[in-house]
Structures are given as C-alpha cells and as structure tokens.
mmCIF file of C-alpha atoms and ligand atoms in Angstrom:
data_model
loop_
_atom_site.group_PDB
_atom_site.id
_atom_site.type_symbol
_atom_site.label_atom_id
_atom_site.label_comp_id
_atom_site.label_asym_id
_atom_site.label_seq_id
_atom_site.Cartn_x
_atom_site.Cartn_y
_atom_site.Cartn_z
ATOM 1 C CA MET S 201 16.989 -77.721 -25.858
ATOM 2 C CA ASP S 202 16.328 -78.198 -29.519
ATOM 3 C CA LYS S 203 19.148 -77.017 -31.780
ATOM 4 C CA SER S 204 17.057 -74.353 -33.498
ATOM 5 C CA LEU S 205 16.055 -72.980 -30.100
ATOM 6 C CA GLU S 206 19.663 -72.958 -28.921
ATOM 7 C CA GLU S 207 20.411 -70.826 -31.934
ATOM 8 C CA ILE S 208 17.735 -68.346 -30.982
ATOM 9 C CA LEU S 209 19.185 -68.135 -27.477
ATOM 10 C CA GLN S 210 22.620 -67.475 -28.852
ATOM 11 C CA GLU S 211 21.271 -64.867 -31.218
ATOM 12 C CA ALA S 212 19.518 -63.144 -28.319
ATOM 13 C CA ALA S 213 22.633 -63.207 -26.157
ATOM 14 C CA ASP S 214 24.619 -61.641 -28.996
ATOM 15 C CA LYS S 215 22.054 -58.900 -29.518
ATOM 16 C CA PHE S 216 21.881 -58.136 -25.801
ATOM 17 C CA ALA S 217 25.626 -57.876 -25.554
ATOM 18 C CA LEU S 218 25.568 -55.229 -28.263
ATOM 19 C CA ALA S 219 23.001 -53.028 -26.481
ATOM 20 C CA ALA S 220 24.683 -49.711 -25.691
ATOM 21 C CA ASP S 221 22.129 -48.607 -23.077
ATOM 22 C CA SER S 222 19.057 -49.838 -21.265
ATOM 23 C CA HIS S 223 16.751 -48.451 -23.914
ATOM 24 C CA ALA S 224 18.500 -50.456 -26.657
ATOM 25 C CA LEU S 225 18.393 -53.505 -24.393
ATOM 26 C CA TYR S 226 14.666 -53.047 -23.900
ATOM 27 C CA GLU S 227 14.137 -52.995 -27.654
ATOM 28 C CA ALA S 228 16.235 -56.086 -28.159
ATOM 29 C CA LYS S 229 14.360 -57.841 -25.364
ATOM 30 C CA THR S 230 11.010 -56.990 -26.943
ATOM 31 C CA ALA S 231 12.196 -58.381 -30.259
ATOM 32 C CA PHE S 232 12.585 -61.767 -28.593
ATOM 33 C CA LEU S 233 10.127 -61.886 -25.694
ATOM 34 C CA GLY S 234 7.402 -59.543 -26.969
ATOM 35 C CA LYS S 235 4.104 -60.824 -28.366
ATOM 36 C CA MET S 236 5.154 -59.988 -31.910
ATOM 37 C CA GLY S 237 8.709 -61.203 -31.295
ATOM 38 C CA ARG S 238 10.523 -64.474 -31.858
ATOM 39 C CA LEU S 239 8.898 -66.256 -28.949
ATOM 40 C CA GLY S 240 5.502 -65.088 -30.053
ATOM 41 C CA ALA S 241 6.122 -66.839 -33.359
ATOM 42 C CA LEU S 242 7.127 -70.021 -31.523
ATOM 43 C CA TYR S 243 3.946 -69.999 -29.440
ATOM 44 C CA LYS S 244 1.973 -69.620 -32.628
ATOM 45 C CA LYS S 245 3.793 -72.575 -34.101
ATOM 46 C CA LEU S 246 3.019 -74.510 -30.900
ATOM 47 C CA ARG S 247 -0.692 -74.078 -31.421
ATOM 48 C CA GLU S 248 -0.425 -75.499 -34.893
ATOM 49 C CA LEU S 249 1.357 -78.720 -33.799
ATOM 50 C CA PRO S 250 -0.548 -82.017 -33.390
ATOM 51 C CA GLU S 251 -1.736 -82.260 -29.831
ATOM 52 C CA ALA S 252 0.644 -85.039 -28.847
ATOM 53 C CA GLU S 253 3.717 -82.965 -29.678
ATOM 54 C CA ARG S 254 2.622 -79.831 -27.895
ATOM 55 C CA PRO S 255 3.691 -80.550 -24.251
ATOM 56 C CA ALA S 256 7.271 -81.344 -25.184
ATOM 57 C CA PHE S 257 7.654 -78.358 -27.489
ATOM 58 C CA GLY S 258 5.889 -76.091 -24.991
ATOM 59 C CA ALA S 259 8.358 -77.077 -22.287
ATOM 60 C CA GLN S 260 11.190 -76.267 -24.637
ATOM 61 C CA ILE S 261 9.881 -72.808 -25.406
ATOM 62 C CA ASN S 262 9.409 -72.088 -21.719
ATOM 63 C CA GLU S 263 12.970 -73.131 -21.052
ATOM 64 C CA LEU S 264 14.148 -70.839 -23.825
ATOM 65 C CA ARG S 265 12.108 -67.963 -22.351
ATOM 66 C CA ARG S 266 13.665 -68.413 -18.903
ATOM 67 C CA ALA S 267 17.155 -68.586 -20.363
ATOM 68 C CA ILE S 268 16.614 -65.391 -22.364
ATOM 69 C CA GLU S 269 15.153 -63.620 -19.341
ATOM 70 C CA GLU S 270 18.140 -64.550 -17.216
ATOM 71 C CA ARG S 271 20.480 -63.018 -19.739
ATOM 72 C CA VAL S 272 18.456 -59.845 -19.975
ATOM 73 C CA VAL S 273 18.509 -59.384 -16.199
ATOM 74 C CA ALA S 274 22.257 -59.866 -15.989
ATOM 75 C CA ILE S 275 22.972 -57.244 -18.647
ATOM 76 C CA GLU S 276 20.248 -54.926 -17.385
ATOM 77 C CA GLU S 277 21.920 -54.711 -13.993
ATOM 78 C CA LYS S 278 25.250 -53.846 -15.511
ATOM 79 C CA LEU S 279 23.758 -51.163 -17.773
ATOM 80 C CA HIS S 280 21.761 -49.593 -14.942
ATOM 81 C CA ALA S 281 24.792 -49.357 -12.722
ATOM 82 C CA ARG S 282 26.785 -47.757 -15.515
ATOM 83 C CA GLU S 283 24.019 -45.268 -16.373
ATOM 84 C CA MET S 284 23.530 -44.305 -12.742
ATOM 85 C CA SER S 285 27.178 -43.529 -12.181
ATOM 86 C CA ALA S 286 27.320 -41.536 -15.434
ATOM 87 C CA ARG S 287 24.329 -39.532 -14.251
ATOM 88 C CA LEU S 288 25.787 -38.899 -10.821
ATOM 89 C CA GLU S 289 28.952 -37.713 -12.480
ATOM 90 C CA LYS S 290 27.092 -35.370 -14.828
ATOM 91 C CA GLU S 291 24.727 -33.918 -12.254
ATOM 92 C CA GLN S 292 27.339 -33.281 -9.659
ATOM 93 C CA VAL S 293 26.634 -30.228 -7.484
ATOM 94 C CA ASP S 294 29.414 -27.922 -6.425
ATOM 95 C CA VAL S 295 28.391 -27.186 -2.864
ATOM 96 C CA THR S 296 31.094 -24.537 -2.570
ATOM 97 C CA MET S 297 29.450 -22.330 -5.244
ATOM 98 C CA PRO S 298 28.004 -19.093 -3.840
ATOM 99 C CA GLY S 299 24.195 -19.131 -3.735
ATOM 100 C CA ARG S 300 22.005 -17.057 -5.988
ATOM 101 C CA ARG S 301 20.634 -14.090 -4.083
ATOM 102 C CA ARG S 302 16.859 -13.926 -3.847
ATOM 103 C CA ARG S 303 15.318 -10.502 -3.654
ATOM 104 C CA GLN S 304 12.785 -10.423 -0.910
ATOM 105 C CA GLY S 305 9.679 -8.291 -1.076
ATOM 106 C CA THR S 306 8.559 -6.045 1.749
ATOM 107 C CA LEU S 307 5.146 -5.216 3.083
ATOM 108 C CA HIS S 308 3.621 -1.950 1.917
ATOM 109 C CA PRO S 309 3.683 0.738 4.619
ATOM 110 C CA VAL S 310 -0.125 0.940 4.561
ATOM 111 C CA THR S 311 -0.318 -2.826 5.106
ATOM 112 C CA ARG S 312 2.260 -2.596 7.893
ATOM 113 C CA VAL S 313 0.308 0.083 9.736
ATOM 114 C CA LYS S 314 -2.975 -1.740 9.167
ATOM 115 C CA ASN S 315 -1.512 -4.963 10.599
ATOM 116 C CA LEU S 316 -0.019 -3.091 13.518
ATOM 117 C CA LEU S 317 -3.365 -1.477 14.336
ATOM 118 C CA ILE S 318 -5.178 -4.800 14.091
ATOM 119 C CA ASP S 319 -2.561 -6.241 16.470
ATOM 120 C CA VAL S 320 -3.063 -3.478 19.006
ATOM 121 C CA PHE S 321 -6.840 -3.619 19.027
ATOM 122 C CA ALA S 322 -7.227 -7.379 18.591
ATOM 123 C CA GLY S 323 -5.183 -7.587 21.796
ATOM 124 C CA MET S 324 -7.944 -5.570 23.474
ATOM 125 C CA GLY S 325 -10.625 -7.944 22.202
ATOM 126 C CA PHE S 326 -11.827 -6.167 19.052
ATOM 127 C CA GLU S 327 -13.141 -8.281 16.190
ATOM 128 C CA VAL S 328 -12.355 -7.311 12.595
ATOM 129 C CA PHE S 329 -15.286 -6.563 10.308
ATOM 130 C CA GLU S 330 -14.974 -5.429 6.689
ATOM 131 C CA GLY S 331 -17.962 -3.666 5.165
ATOM 132 C CA PRO S 332 -18.575 -3.123 1.431
ATOM 133 C CA GLU S 333 -16.804 -0.355 -0.516
ATOM 134 C CA ILE S 334 -19.944 0.388 -2.520
ATOM 135 C CA GLU S 335 -22.538 1.605 -0.065
ATOM 136 C CA THR S 336 -26.036 2.977 -0.020
ATOM 137 C CA ASP S 337 -26.651 6.538 0.984
ATOM 138 C CA TYR S 338 -28.424 5.164 4.054
ATOM 139 C CA TYR S 339 -25.392 3.412 5.577
ATOM 140 C CA ASN S 340 -22.848 6.034 4.613
ATOM 141 C CA PHE S 341 -24.888 9.071 5.684
ATOM 142 C CA THR S 342 -28.530 8.850 6.727
ATOM 143 C CA ALA S 343 -28.230 6.197 9.432
ATOM 144 C CA LEU S 344 -25.159 8.066 10.690
ATOM 145 C CA ASN S 345 -27.427 11.003 11.461
ATOM 146 C CA THR S 346 -26.521 12.829 8.267
ATOM 147 C CA PRO S 347 -29.749 13.221 6.236
ATOM 148 C CA ALA S 348 -29.758 14.598 2.690
ATOM 149 C CA ASP S 349 -29.982 18.253 3.635
ATOM 150 C CA HIS S 350 -27.391 18.033 6.416
ATOM 151 C CA PRO S 351 -24.550 20.558 6.052
ATOM 152 C CA ALA S 352 -22.019 17.990 7.312
ATOM 153 C CA ARG S 353 -22.357 16.190 3.976
ATOM 154 C CA ASP S 354 -20.103 18.910 2.588
ATOM 155 C CA MET S 355 -17.286 17.697 4.854
ATOM 156 C CA GLN S 356 -16.824 14.787 2.473
ATOM 157 C CA ASP S 357 -16.929 15.165 -1.282
ATOM 158 C CA THR S 358 -18.702 12.040 -2.402
ATOM 159 C CA PHE S 359 -18.444 9.942 -5.557
ATOM 160 C CA TYR S 360 -22.038 9.035 -6.371
ATOM 161 C CA LEU S 361 -22.948 6.004 -8.462
ATOM 162 C CA ALA S 362 -26.279 5.186 -10.071
ATOM 163 C CA ASP S 363 -29.384 4.041 -8.141
ATOM 164 C CA GLY S 364 -28.635 5.779 -4.836
ATOM 165 C CA LEU S 365 -25.329 3.973 -4.491
ATOM 166 C CA LEU S 366 -22.018 5.644 -3.723
ATOM 167 C CA LEU S 367 -18.388 4.836 -2.942
ATOM 168 C CA ARG S 368 -18.256 4.949 0.837
ATOM 169 C CA THR S 369 -16.544 8.090 2.137
ATOM 170 C CA GLN S 370 -15.910 6.612 5.576
ATOM 171 C CA THR S 371 -15.641 3.220 7.227
ATOM 172 C CA SER S 372 -18.206 4.542 9.723
ATOM 173 C CA ALA S 373 -20.792 2.947 7.407
ATOM 174 C CA GLY S 374 -19.630 -0.364 8.882
ATOM 175 C CA GLN S 375 -20.746 0.783 12.348
ATOM 176 C CA ILE S 376 -24.362 0.668 11.208
ATOM 177 C CA ARG S 377 -23.976 -2.698 9.515
ATOM 178 C CA MET S 378 -22.466 -4.112 12.683
ATOM 179 C CA MET S 379 -25.056 -2.657 15.068
ATOM 180 C CA GLU S 380 -27.918 -3.805 12.854
ATOM 181 C CA LYS S 381 -26.537 -7.320 12.972
ATOM 182 C CA LYS S 382 -25.678 -7.586 16.618
ATOM 183 C CA GLN S 383 -26.834 -6.288 19.978
ATOM 184 C CA PRO S 384 -24.140 -5.095 22.439
ATOM 185 C CA PRO S 385 -21.598 -5.870 23.685
ATOM 186 C CA ILE S 386 -19.882 -4.835 20.442
ATOM 187 C CA LYS S 387 -16.171 -4.303 19.932
ATOM 188 C CA MET S 388 -15.516 -3.864 16.244
ATOM 189 C CA LEU S 389 -12.471 -2.887 14.253
ATOM 190 C CA SER S 390 -13.102 -2.126 10.604
ATOM 191 C CA PRO S 391 -10.278 -1.462 8.153
ATOM 192 C CA GLY S 392 -10.932 -0.606 4.516
ATOM 193 C CA ARG S 393 -10.742 1.644 1.486
ATOM 194 C CA VAL S 394 -12.706 4.874 1.357
ATOM 195 C CA PHE S 395 -13.176 7.373 -1.469
ATOM 196 C CA ARG S 396 -13.453 11.136 -1.617
ATOM 197 C CA SER S 397 -13.110 13.644 -4.413
ATOM 198 C CA ASP S 398 -9.993 15.191 -2.942
ATOM 199 C CA ASP S 399 -6.429 15.310 -4.259
ATOM 200 C CA ASP S 400 -3.252 17.026 -3.013
ATOM 201 C CA ALA S 401 0.020 16.158 -1.248
ATOM 202 C CA THR S 402 -1.781 14.787 1.808
ATOM 203 C CA HIS S 403 -5.120 13.723 0.271
ATOM 204 C CA SER S 404 -5.851 11.059 -2.273
ATOM 205 C CA PRO S 405 -9.221 10.119 -3.862
ATOM 206 C CA MET S 406 -8.777 6.612 -2.450
ATOM 207 C CA PHE S 407 -7.319 6.000 0.972
ATOM 208 C CA HIS S 408 -7.720 3.640 3.903
ATOM 209 C CA GLN S 409 -9.384 4.118 7.235
ATOM 210 C CA MET S 410 -9.491 2.118 10.421
ATOM 211 C CA GLU S 411 -12.754 2.377 12.271
ATOM 212 C CA GLY S 412 -13.294 1.353 15.849
ATOM 213 C CA LEU S 413 -16.617 0.898 17.633
ATOM 214 C CA VAL S 414 -17.359 -0.151 21.194
ATOM 215 C CA VAL S 415 -20.932 -0.385 22.495
ATOM 216 C CA ASP S 416 -21.821 -1.770 25.900
ATOM 217 C CA LYS S 417 -23.230 -0.675 29.254
ATOM 218 C CA ASN S 418 -21.385 2.180 30.966
ATOM 219 C CA ILE S 419 -18.948 2.994 28.181
ATOM 220 C CA THR S 420 -17.433 6.464 28.635
ATOM 221 C CA LEU S 421 -15.027 8.835 26.936
ATOM 222 C CA CYS S 422 -12.408 7.701 29.470
ATOM 223 C CA ASP S 423 -12.532 4.189 27.993
ATOM 224 C CA LEU S 424 -11.914 5.730 24.584
ATOM 225 C CA GLN S 425 -8.923 7.730 25.747
ATOM 226 C CA GLY S 426 -7.458 4.757 27.633
ATOM 227 C CA MET S 427 -7.514 2.631 24.491
ATOM 228 C CA LEU S 428 -6.160 5.431 22.325
ATOM 229 C CA ASP S 429 -3.299 5.993 24.766
ATOM 230 C CA GLU S 430 -2.293 2.380 24.276
ATOM 231 C CA PHE S 431 -2.624 2.779 20.499
ATOM 232 C CA ALA S 432 -0.373 5.885 20.584
ATOM 233 C CA ARG S 433 2.292 4.126 22.644
ATOM 234 C CA VAL S 434 2.471 1.150 20.297
ATOM 235 C CA VAL S 435 2.394 3.157 17.065
ATOM 236 C CA PHE S 436 4.399 6.276 17.998
ATOM 237 C CA GLY S 437 6.550 5.188 20.940
ATOM 238 C CA LYS S 438 6.122 4.483 24.622
ATOM 239 C CA ASN S 439 6.277 8.098 25.786
ATOM 240 C CA SER S 440 3.403 9.194 23.569
ATOM 241 C CA LYS S 441 0.386 10.886 25.098
ATOM 242 C CA THR S 442 -3.013 11.778 23.671
ATOM 243 C CA ARG S 443 -5.157 14.863 24.009
ATOM 244 C CA LEU S 444 -8.834 15.291 23.133
ATOM 245 C CA ARG S 445 -10.149 18.497 21.569
ATOM 246 C CA PRO S 446 -13.819 19.273 20.981
ATOM 247 C CA SER S 447 -14.967 18.741 17.413
ATOM 248 C CA TYR S 448 -18.048 17.857 15.421
ATOM 249 C CA PHE S 449 -19.298 14.745 13.632
ATOM 250 C CA PRO S 450 -23.030 14.135 13.136
ATOM 251 C CA PHE S 451 -22.798 10.553 14.390
ATOM 252 C CA THR S 452 -20.969 11.242 17.648
ATOM 253 C CA GLU S 453 -21.921 13.460 20.572
ATOM 254 C CA PRO S 454 -19.735 14.758 22.032
ATOM 255 C CA SER S 455 -17.190 14.568 19.218
ATOM 256 C CA VAL S 456 -13.452 14.965 19.582
ATOM 257 C CA GLU S 457 -10.301 15.297 17.531
ATOM 258 C CA VAL S 458 -7.511 13.246 19.028
ATOM 259 C CA ASP S 459 -3.971 14.606 19.044
ATOM 260 C CA VAL S 460 -0.861 12.566 19.828
ATOM 261 C CA SER S 461 2.202 14.223 21.341
ATOM 262 C CA CYS S 462 4.737 14.829 18.567
ATOM 263 C CA HIS S 463 7.022 11.817 18.246
ATOM 264 C CA ALA S 464 9.622 13.842 16.342
ATOM 265 C CA CYS S 465 10.331 16.411 19.083
ATOM 266 C CA GLY S 466 8.764 14.725 22.095
ATOM 267 C CA GLY S 467 6.285 17.586 22.458
ATOM 268 C CA LYS S 468 8.718 20.516 22.547
ATOM 269 C CA GLY S 469 7.593 21.882 19.207
ATOM 270 C CA CYS S 470 9.178 21.329 15.797
ATOM 271 C CA SER S 471 8.411 21.700 12.094
ATOM 272 C CA LEU S 472 6.427 18.448 11.977
ATOM 273 C CA CYS S 473 3.999 19.569 14.696
ATOM 274 C CA LYS S 474 4.229 23.206 13.553
ATOM 275 C CA GLY S 475 5.579 24.236 16.923
ATOM 276 C CA THR S 476 2.561 22.989 18.879
ATOM 277 C CA GLY S 477 3.990 19.723 20.228
ATOM 278 C CA TRP S 478 0.806 17.895 19.122
ATOM 279 C CA ILE S 479 -0.283 16.151 15.947
ATOM 280 C CA GLU S 480 -3.896 15.488 15.007
ATOM 281 C CA VAL S 481 -4.342 11.814 14.218
ATOM 282 C CA LEU S 482 -8.016 10.881 14.307
ATOM 283 C CA GLY S 483 -11.657 11.734 14.865
ATOM 284 C CA ALA S 484 -13.754 10.103 17.550
ATOM 285 C CA GLY S 485 -16.598 10.559 19.995
ATOM 286 C CA MET S 486 -19.439 8.976 21.914
ATOM 287 C CA VAL S 487 -21.917 7.290 19.574
ATOM 288 C CA ASN S 488 -24.845 9.656 19.043
ATOM 289 C CA ARG S 489 -28.099 8.439 20.657
ATOM 290 C CA ARG S 490 -29.828 8.818 17.334
ATOM 291 C CA VAL S 491 -27.398 6.424 15.678
ATOM 292 C CA LEU S 492 -28.040 3.796 18.369
ATOM 293 C CA GLU S 493 -31.789 4.309 17.906
ATOM 294 C CA ASN S 494 -31.429 3.875 14.133
ATOM 295 C CA CYS S 495 -29.988 0.443 14.848
ATOM 296 C CA ASN S 496 -32.566 -0.535 17.484
ATOM 297 C CA ILE S 497 -30.138 -0.304 20.357
ATOM 298 C CA ASP S 498 -31.609 1.339 23.462
ATOM 299 C CA PRO S 499 -29.541 4.479 24.200
ATOM 300 C CA ASP S 500 -30.822 4.547 27.789
ATOM 301 C CA VAL S 501 -29.241 1.166 28.423
ATOM 302 C CA TYR S 502 -26.193 1.247 26.214
ATOM 303 C CA SER S 503 -23.560 3.779 25.291
ATOM 304 C CA GLY S 504 -20.579 3.557 23.011
ATOM 305 C CA PHE S 505 -17.629 5.281 21.462
ATOM 306 C CA ALA S 506 -16.302 5.262 17.913
ATOM 307 C CA PHE S 507 -13.134 6.406 16.291
ATOM 308 C CA GLY S 508 -11.858 6.621 12.732
ATOM 309 C CA MET S 509 -8.352 7.226 11.500
ATOM 310 C CA GLY S 510 -6.654 7.508 8.130
ATOM 311 C CA ILE S 511 -4.149 4.698 7.740
ATOM 312 C CA GLU S 512 -2.087 6.614 5.155
ATOM 313 C CA ARG S 513 -1.917 9.555 7.536
ATOM 314 C CA ILE S 514 -0.653 7.377 10.381
ATOM 315 C CA ALA S 515 1.918 5.773 8.033
ATOM 316 C CA MET S 516 3.091 9.191 6.799
ATOM 317 C CA LEU S 517 3.541 10.448 10.348
ATOM 318 C CA LYS S 518 5.182 7.288 11.622
ATOM 319 C CA TYR S 519 7.652 6.925 8.754
ATOM 320 C CA GLY S 520 8.150 10.602 7.869
ATOM 321 C CA ILE S 521 6.583 10.362 4.389
ATOM 322 C CA ASN S 522 5.769 13.826 3.007
ATOM 323 C CA ASN S 523 3.641 12.994 -0.030
ATOM 324 C CA ILE S 524 0.701 10.589 -0.061
ATOM 325 C CA LYS S 525 1.333 9.816 -3.759
ATOM 326 C CA LEU S 526 4.450 7.859 -2.775
ATOM 327 C CA LEU S 527 2.083 5.316 -1.266
ATOM 328 C CA THR S 528 0.356 4.566 -4.566
ATOM 329 C CA GLU S 529 3.206 4.980 -7.074
ATOM 330 C CA ASN S 530 4.748 1.636 -6.047
ATOM 331 C CA ASP S 531 8.325 2.728 -6.713
ATOM 332 C CA VAL S 532 10.419 -0.174 -5.444
ATOM 333 C CA ARG S 533 13.173 2.225 -4.312
ATOM 334 C CA PHE S 534 10.651 3.759 -1.952
ATOM 335 C CA LEU S 535 8.880 0.578 -0.871
ATOM 336 C CA SER S 536 12.059 -1.417 -0.198
ATOM 337 C CA GLN S 537 12.969 0.982 2.604
ATOM 338 C CA PHE S 538 10.269 -0.482 4.821
ATOM 339 C CA LYS S 539 11.889 -3.526 6.332
ATOM 340 C CA ASP S 540 11.744 -4.914 9.817
HETATM 341 N N1 LIG I 236 -15.796 8.985 9.894
HETATM 342 C C1 LIG I 236 -15.058 10.138 10.359
HETATM 343 C C2 LIG I 236 -14.254 10.684 9.188
HETATM 344 O O1 LIG I 236 -14.110 10.031 8.219
HETATM 345 C C3 LIG I 236 -14.126 9.780 11.486
HETATM 346 C C4 LIG I 236 -14.856 9.359 12.715
HETATM 347 C C5 LIG I 236 -15.120 8.038 12.943
HETATM 348 C C6 LIG I 236 -15.263 10.284 13.651
HETATM 349 C C7 LIG I 236 -15.796 7.611 14.078
HETATM 350 C C8 LIG I 236 -15.918 9.908 14.797
HETATM 351 C C9 LIG I 236 -16.187 8.581 14.994
HETATM 352 O O2 LIG I 236 -13.773 11.772 9.250
#
C-alpha cells in the first residue's frame, strides 16, 4: 500500500482503539468509510486521475477499505460483548423478590345472575335475543294486548319520549319483535334494561329483566312449571320448589305469579318469606291468543308460555341484599364480596 494510505489506516486504527462504546466506534467508522469521509475523498481523487493511473490507485483504495473494515469488525465484537455483559449486570432480576399483588375485579351481581340465567336456559335450547331499550307504544303495550285505554297500563308507570316513543317498561316487548320475525318453534330468552317511574328500597327507575318465550305446538303450563323448577334449583338450591298462583297480565291467559320455596328457611317460614315459606319471584302465563294473532301466528295451531323476572330481585334474594340502591352505587366494598 502507498505510504499515505498506510498512514490513513494507522490513523483509523488509532481512532477505533479510542472508541469508548459502539456508538463512538460507529461515528469513527463513518468518518473513514462514509461517503463524506476519508475514503470518499480518495474515490473523488481517483476520478480526477488520468485514466492510466486509475486501476492501480483504485486497487489500493479497495485494499485500504478492506483493511479498515477488518479492524472495525474486530473492535466492534469486543465492544458488543462488553456492552451486553454490562447490560445483563444492570438489568438483573431478583427472582426471590415477592411479586406485586394485582387486585382482581369481580363480576357485578346483576351480571352474575344474568349469566347464570342464560346458562340455565341456554342449556334447555333457548336463544338469546336483545330488543331495543327505546320502544314504540305498539311493541311495549298495544301488541301485548294493552291498548291505550287499558287499565293495566297503570301497573307500570311509563317514561314517555317524543313521537310516540317510550323507554320500554318490560322486556315483553321483545316477544312481539321475535314472533313477528319468526314462526314457531320459538324458544327465546331476552335479557335487558327496563324503565319505570318507581323508586324505593326494592324498586329503581332502571332495572333488568329476563324474559322467556316458548311457542310451539302443544305447549302447556306444565312445560312452563317444569322449566321454572329447573331454574329454581340452579339459582336457589337443589331442594327448591315452585308454586303457581293465579294472577293477571293482559298478554297472558291464564296468568300466574310464580313463587319459589324460601331458600333461607327451607319453607318453614322466616322473616325473609314473611312466615309464608314462599317467595314471589316472577310473572308468567300462557301467551294470550290475541298476542299470537297480532303476530300472525295461528292460535289454533300453536300455543306458548312466557315469563318475565326482575334480575335485581333475583340477585337480592339469592345474595341477601336488602336495598336495590347497593346495586347501582358501585361501592367496591360491596361489589368485591361477590367472588366465586
Ligand atoms: N312483563 C311482565 C312484568 O314486567 C312480566 C311477565 C312477562 C308476565 C311474561 C307474564 C309473561 O311485570
């Protein structure tokens, strides 16, 4: 190699040896090998030489480049190894340190009961359908055999919106939407929020219901009670029984209130069941012929039953909660008690 090139190589080697870390080495390397660096200047000089001298000088520069590169690689390896071990040292993990505790959330009691109910009824072949919370008067009342002048409208204090719309007072509205959409067989489960102008320790203006609807040939009240017995066993314990009492809803005929034997005293009578041994848990009945007709389902061919329960009410009974407000206050001290 030419003497002046040897000098450049030496200069590079000296610079590289001084590099304290790989970043400094990179900068030093660029100063020699980069386009604007020392070699760049040599290539420029090469282009200015008479043609005959170019091959020899070109070969020399290439040799210099290779020699510089070799030196860079050697030092680079050393620096990398040193930096890696410094990093491993610094980022050492003490595996004997106690872990940081993570606070785990819990499911809201209303969600728990809703999921449990869906489990029970999905196991019997029900499909889940969620209707809208803003309804028309038709779906919430009229189609459910409750026309404008019907006294049963007073059973539910309704929040009316503009243009004939309202906040649904019952998930029963979903029955109509389902039956309009589909001919029997129908097996629908419909959970959702409902709204009523009502507010005390056991009533809240917004609460959740779970609606059930079965329509097919030869459906009877016995089918209803059989399914509700299973529901009572899963939700309130395996010795639970149900009892049907006559009641009234415009959209079912006959209508019943369903009681479950008191899970607190086993039916002997206690303060929870007010000494009767029974607790009222839901409303139900055989779908009124008129409701089937409203949905173009032939009541001489098909029959059905429907039931509707308040999810908050079931949760309050199951977990012994005495005020419905606890379910909307979201006090973590309350909510964290509901663990598996
Ligand atoms: N929709 C009724 C209520 O909110 C409950 C119900 C549902 C009754 C289905 C009978 C059949 O009180």
